[in-house]
């Protein structure tokens, strides 16, 4: 059973090493999707971030990816992206 220390700023750190390991972690991926879902419901423009991700393997860290996404975000989803980043803080 997955548990989270907090939704903002901490739950990702709790599972970061597990996410780096090879293999599929259905329960963990599902939990991440459930936590992120409200951001996409509140602001469907957030889907635009997919256009800027590129090859996910090219990012050396999640922080680097978020830096890139924020640099390329437009105003329609900048605030929602910031909220997402806090979730992974």
mmCIF file of C-alpha atoms in Angstrom:
data_model
loop_
_atom_site.group_PDB
_atom_site.id
_atom_site.type_symbol
_atom_site.label_atom_id
_atom_site.label_comp_id
_atom_site.label_asym_id
_atom_site.label_seq_id
_atom_site.Cartn_x
_atom_site.Cartn_y
_atom_site.Cartn_z
ATOM 1 C CA UNK A 1 0.000 0.000 0.000
ATOM 2 C CA UNK A 2 1.329 3.421 -0.956
ATOM 3 C CA UNK A 3 1.447 6.211 1.568
ATOM 4 C CA UNK A 4 2.430 9.804 1.054
ATOM 5 C CA UNK A 5 4.000 12.150 3.566
ATOM 6 C CA UNK A 6 2.304 15.081 1.848
ATOM 7 C CA UNK A 7 0.799 15.873 -1.503
ATOM 8 C CA UNK A 8 2.924 19.005 -1.873
ATOM 9 C CA UNK A 9 6.648 18.804 -1.600
ATOM 10 C CA UNK A 10 7.558 15.419 -0.286
ATOM 11 C CA UNK A 11 5.739 12.460 -1.745
ATOM 12 C CA UNK A 12 7.969 12.263 -4.803
ATOM 13 C CA UNK A 13 11.106 12.194 -2.661
ATOM 14 C CA UNK A 14 9.588 9.299 -0.727
ATOM 15 C CA UNK A 15 9.452 7.154 -3.899
ATOM 16 C CA UNK A 16 12.204 8.730 -6.024
ATOM 17 C CA UNK A 17 14.630 5.804 -5.784
ATOM 18 C CA UNK A 18 11.917 3.284 -6.602
ATOM 19 C CA UNK A 19 10.943 5.309 -9.690
ATOM 20 C CA UNK A 20 14.536 5.214 -10.937
ATOM 21 C CA UNK A 21 14.665 1.425 -10.793
ATOM 22 C CA UNK A 22 13.808 -0.563 -13.879
ATOM 23 C CA UNK A 23 10.466 -2.263 -13.998
ATOM 24 C CA UNK A 24 6.859 -1.266 -14.118
ATOM 25 C CA UNK A 25 5.279 0.026 -10.916
ATOM 26 C CA UNK A 26 1.570 0.160 -11.696
ATOM 27 C CA UNK A 27 0.442 1.186 -8.199
ATOM 28 C CA UNK A 28 2.964 4.011 -7.999
ATOM 29 C CA UNK A 29 2.219 5.318 -11.496
ATOM 30 C CA UNK A 30 -1.488 5.192 -10.707
ATOM 31 C CA UNK A 31 -0.972 7.180 -7.501
ATOM 32 C CA UNK A 32 1.006 9.827 -9.387
ATOM 33 C CA UNK A 33 -1.740 10.105 -12.011
ATOM 34 C CA UNK A 34 -4.426 10.452 -9.332
ATOM 35 C CA UNK A 35 -2.497 13.265 -7.665
ATOM 36 C CA UNK A 36 -1.899 15.110 -10.939
ATOM 37 C CA UNK A 37 -5.398 14.633 -12.379
ATOM 38 C CA UNK A 38 -7.046 17.612 -10.607
ATOM 39 C CA UNK A 39 -4.490 19.977 -12.151
ATOM 40 C CA UNK A 40 -5.504 18.861 -15.646
ATOM 41 C CA UNK A 41 -9.218 19.067 -14.819
ATOM 42 C CA UNK A 42 -8.814 22.594 -13.453
ATOM 43 C CA UNK A 43 -6.745 23.686 -16.457
ATOM 44 C CA UNK A 44 -6.926 21.609 -19.642
ATOM 45 C CA UNK A 45 -4.281 23.913 -21.159
ATOM 46 C CA UNK A 46 -1.779 22.066 -18.987
ATOM 47 C CA UNK A 47 -1.777 19.325 -21.636
ATOM 48 C CA UNK A 48 0.333 21.708 -23.752
ATOM 49 C CA UNK A 49 3.335 20.782 -21.615
ATOM 50 C CA UNK A 50 3.530 17.484 -23.515
ATOM 51 C CA UNK A 51 4.653 19.419 -26.589
ATOM 52 C CA UNK A 52 7.788 20.497 -24.712
ATOM 53 C CA UNK A 53 8.871 17.289 -22.982
ATOM 54 C CA UNK A 54 10.615 15.626 -25.913
ATOM 55 C CA UNK A 55 12.635 12.492 -25.167
ATOM 56 C CA UNK A 56 12.198 12.057 -21.420
ATOM 57 C CA UNK A 57 15.507 10.172 -21.254
ATOM 58 C CA UNK A 58 17.379 13.329 -22.278
ATOM 59 C CA UNK A 59 16.661 15.066 -18.969
ATOM 60 C CA UNK A 60 19.267 14.467 -16.278
ATOM 61 C CA UNK A 61 16.838 15.243 -13.470
ATOM 62 C CA UNK A 62 13.234 16.101 -12.822
ATOM 63 C CA UNK A 63 14.390 19.598 -11.863
ATOM 64 C CA UNK A 64 16.026 20.045 -15.287
ATOM 65 C CA UNK A 65 12.813 18.946 -16.979
ATOM 66 C CA UNK A 66 10.699 21.382 -14.973
ATOM 67 C CA UNK A 67 13.168 24.199 -15.695
ATOM 68 C CA UNK A 68 12.774 23.489 -19.407
ATOM 69 C CA UNK A 69 8.984 23.215 -19.225
ATOM 70 C CA UNK A 70 8.677 26.474 -17.294
ATOM 71 C CA UNK A 71 10.961 28.277 -19.755
ATOM 72 C CA UNK A 72 8.689 27.200 -22.619
ATOM 73 C CA UNK A 73 5.306 27.529 -20.902
ATOM 74 C CA UNK A 74 2.785 30.094 -22.017
ATOM 75 C CA UNK A 75 0.517 32.012 -19.654
ATOM 76 C CA UNK A 76 -2.416 29.666 -20.219
ATOM 77 C CA UNK A 77 -0.802 26.960 -18.073
ATOM 78 C CA UNK A 78 2.191 28.539 -16.295
ATOM 79 C CA UNK A 79 0.470 28.620 -12.881
ATOM 80 C CA UNK A 80 -0.759 25.011 -13.174
ATOM 81 C CA UNK A 81 2.740 23.876 -14.142
ATOM 82 C CA UNK A 82 4.099 25.644 -11.064
ATOM 83 C CA UNK A 83 1.607 23.733 -8.895
ATOM 84 C CA UNK A 84 2.704 20.477 -10.515
ATOM 85 C CA UNK A 85 6.338 21.267 -9.810
ATOM 86 C CA UNK A 86 5.499 21.821 -6.126
ATOM 87 C CA UNK A 87 3.947 18.350 -6.029
ATOM 88 C CA UNK A 88 7.304 16.913 -7.053
ATOM 89 C CA UNK A 89 9.347 19.222 -4.806
#
